[in-house]
PDB file of C-alpha atoms in Angstrom:
ATOM      1  CA  MET A  28     103.039-125.246 133.445  1.00  0.00           C
ATOM      2  CA  VAL A  29     100.383-122.724 132.440  1.00  0.00           C
ATOM      3  CA  ASP A  30      97.950-123.748 135.153  1.00  0.00           C
ATOM      4  CA  ARG A  31      98.420-122.281 138.608  1.00  0.00           C
ATOM      5  CA  LEU A  32      97.374-123.931 141.838  1.00  0.00           C
ATOM      6  CA  LEU A  33      95.834-121.138 143.898  1.00  0.00           C
ATOM      7  CA  LEU A  34      96.352-121.985 147.549  1.00  0.00           C
ATOM      8  CA  PRO A  35      95.147-120.031 150.564  1.00  0.00           C
ATOM      9  CA  ASP A  36      98.040-118.489 152.506  1.00  0.00           C
ATOM     10  CA  ASP A  37      97.761-121.041 155.303  1.00  0.00           C
ATOM     11  CA  GLU A  38      98.029-123.979 152.854  1.00  0.00           C
ATOM     12  CA  ARG A  39     101.137-122.891 150.953  1.00  0.00           C
ATOM     13  CA  PHE A  40     104.260-125.032 151.053  1.00  0.00           C
ATOM     14  CA  ASP A  41     107.488-124.451 152.986  1.00  0.00           C
ATOM     15  CA  LEU A  42     109.497-126.546 150.513  1.00  0.00           C
ATOM     16  CA  ILE A  43     109.086-127.618 146.898  1.00  0.00           C
ATOM     17  CA  VAL A  44     111.581-130.028 145.324  1.00  0.00           C
ATOM     18  CA  ALA A  45     111.792-130.057 141.516  1.00  0.00           C
ATOM     19  CA  THR A  46     114.646-132.277 140.384  1.00  0.00           C
ATOM     20  CA  ASN A  47     115.119-133.523 136.848  1.00  0.00           C
ATOM     21  CA  VAL A  48     112.192-131.396 135.660  1.00  0.00           C
ATOM     22  CA  LEU A  49     113.203-127.808 134.895  1.00  0.00           C
ATOM     23  CA  LEU A  50     116.136-128.771 132.675  1.00  0.00           C
ATOM     24  CA  TYR A  51     113.649-129.766 129.949  1.00  0.00           C
ATOM     25  CA  TYR A  52     112.228-126.230 129.727  1.00  0.00           C
ATOM     26  CA  GLY A  53     113.586-123.248 127.854  1.00  0.00           C
ATOM     27  CA  VAL A  54     114.217-119.959 129.673  1.00  0.00           C
ATOM     28  CA  PHE A  55     110.667-118.678 129.132  1.00  0.00           C
ATOM     29  CA  GLU A  56     109.039-121.918 130.287  1.00  0.00           C
ATOM     30  CA  GLN A  57     111.358-122.047 133.322  1.00  0.00           C
ATOM     31  CA  ALA A  58     110.345-118.514 134.275  1.00  0.00           C
ATOM     32  CA  MET A  59     106.666-119.475 134.038  1.00  0.00           C
ATOM     33  CA  ALA A  60     107.235-122.623 136.101  1.00  0.00           C
ATOM     34  CA  VAL A  61     109.212-120.751 138.775  1.00  0.00           C
ATOM     35  CA  SER A  62     106.500-118.090 138.929  1.00  0.00           C
ATOM     36  CA  ASN A  63     103.888-120.794 139.499  1.00  0.00           C
ATOM     37  CA  ILE A  64     106.083-122.486 142.106  1.00  0.00           C
ATOM     38  CA  ALA A  65     106.557-119.151 143.894  1.00  0.00           C
ATOM     39  CA  ALA A  66     102.774-118.760 144.076  1.00  0.00           C
ATOM     40  CA  MET A  67     102.594-122.092 145.925  1.00  0.00           C
ATOM     41  CA  LEU A  68     105.361-121.231 148.426  1.00  0.00           C
ATOM     42  CA  ARG A  69     104.903-119.358 151.683  1.00  0.00           C
ATOM     43  CA  PRO A  70     107.061-116.259 152.127  1.00  0.00           C
ATOM     44  CA  GLY A  71     110.449-117.630 153.166  1.00  0.00           C
ATOM     45  CA  GLY A  72     109.667-120.970 151.481  1.00  0.00           C
ATOM     46  CA  VAL A  73     112.355-122.716 149.462  1.00  0.00           C
ATOM     47  CA  LEU A  74     112.547-124.244 145.983  1.00  0.00           C
ATOM     48  CA  VAL A  75     115.205-126.972 145.643  1.00  0.00           C
ATOM     49  CA  THR A  76     116.224-128.029 142.153  1.00  0.00           C
ATOM     50  CA  ASN A  77     119.180-129.522 140.335  1.00  0.00           C
ATOM     51  CA  THR A  78     118.835-126.982 137.524  1.00  0.00           C
ATOM     52  CA  ALA A  79     119.943-123.367 137.778  1.00  0.00           C
ATOM     53  CA  VAL A  80     117.086-121.089 136.722  1.00  0.00           C
ATOM     54  CA  TYR A  81     116.517-117.375 136.287  1.00  0.00           C
ATOM     55  CA  PRO A  82     114.275-116.693 139.269  1.00  0.00           C
ATOM     56  CA  VAL A  83     111.443-114.215 138.918  1.00  0.00           C
ATOM     57  CA  PRO A  84     109.944-112.129 141.730  1.00  0.00           C
ATOM     58  CA  PRO A  85     108.927-112.929 144.394  1.00  0.00           C
ATOM     59  CA  MET A  86     111.808-115.450 144.311  1.00  0.00           C
ATOM     60  CA  GLN A  87     115.189-114.111 145.374  1.00  0.00           C
ATOM     61  CA  ALA A  88     117.417-113.190 142.469  1.00  0.00           C
ATOM     62  CA  SER A  89     120.303-115.359 143.668  1.00  0.00           C
ATOM     63  CA  ALA A  90     120.543-119.028 144.506  1.00  0.00           C
ATOM     64  CA  SER A  91     122.464-120.962 147.066  1.00  0.00           C
ATOM     65  CA  TYR A  92     124.433-123.802 145.543  1.00  0.00           C
ATOM     66  CA  GLN A  93     126.029-127.055 146.625  1.00  0.00           C
ATOM     67  CA  ARG A  94     127.925-129.648 144.609  1.00  0.00           C
ATOM     68  CA  VAL A  95     127.429-133.123 146.059  1.00  0.00           C
ATOM     69  CA  LEU A  96     130.200-135.557 145.147  1.00  0.00           C
ATOM     70  CA  HIS A  97     129.364-139.227 144.765  1.00  0.00           C
ATOM     71  CA  THR A  98     132.806-140.125 143.410  1.00  0.00           C
ATOM     72  CA  PRO A  99     135.608-137.891 142.105  1.00  0.00           C
ATOM     73  CA  GLU A 100     134.021-138.164 138.634  1.00  0.00           C
ATOM     74  CA  ARG A 101     130.301-138.137 139.530  1.00  0.00           C
ATOM     75  CA  TYR A 102     128.403-135.395 141.275  1.00  0.00           C
ATOM     76  CA  ASP A 103     125.047-133.677 141.517  1.00  0.00           C
ATOM     77  CA  GLU A 104     124.480-129.945 141.663  1.00  0.00           C
ATOM     78  CA  VAL A 105     121.770-128.637 143.956  1.00  0.00           C
ATOM     79  CA  PHE A 106     120.377-125.091 143.845  1.00  0.00           C
ATOM     80  CA  TRP A 107     117.916-123.550 146.226  1.00  0.00           C
ATOM     81  CA  TYR A 108     115.960-120.339 145.915  1.00  0.00           C
ATOM     82  CA  ARG A 109     114.047-118.584 148.696  1.00  0.00           C
ATOM     83  CA  ARG A 110     110.725-116.832 148.196  1.00  0.00           C
ATOM     84  CA  GLU A 111     110.741-113.290 149.538  1.00  0.00           C
TER      85      GLU A 111
END
C-alpha cells in the first residue's frame, strides 16, 4: 500500500479491478491505496471496486454505482471511479 508502481505513461492501465480488498482498509489507508491506483491508471482510466471509497485527485470525486441482484435477498454493489 505504501509502495507505488511507477509506470511510464504508455504502460499505464485502462482498467484496475479491486474487489474484496479495499473494505479491509480504514479511510486513510483507502486514500493511500486509491492514490497509488490512480498513479497506475491512464487519464480516463477506471477503477472498479465493490467498496465505496473517498477518491482523491486525480480520481473523480463521484462514483458511478450499480447494484447487481443475484436473488431478491443477495446482491453485489459495484462502484467505478474515473481518473481525470
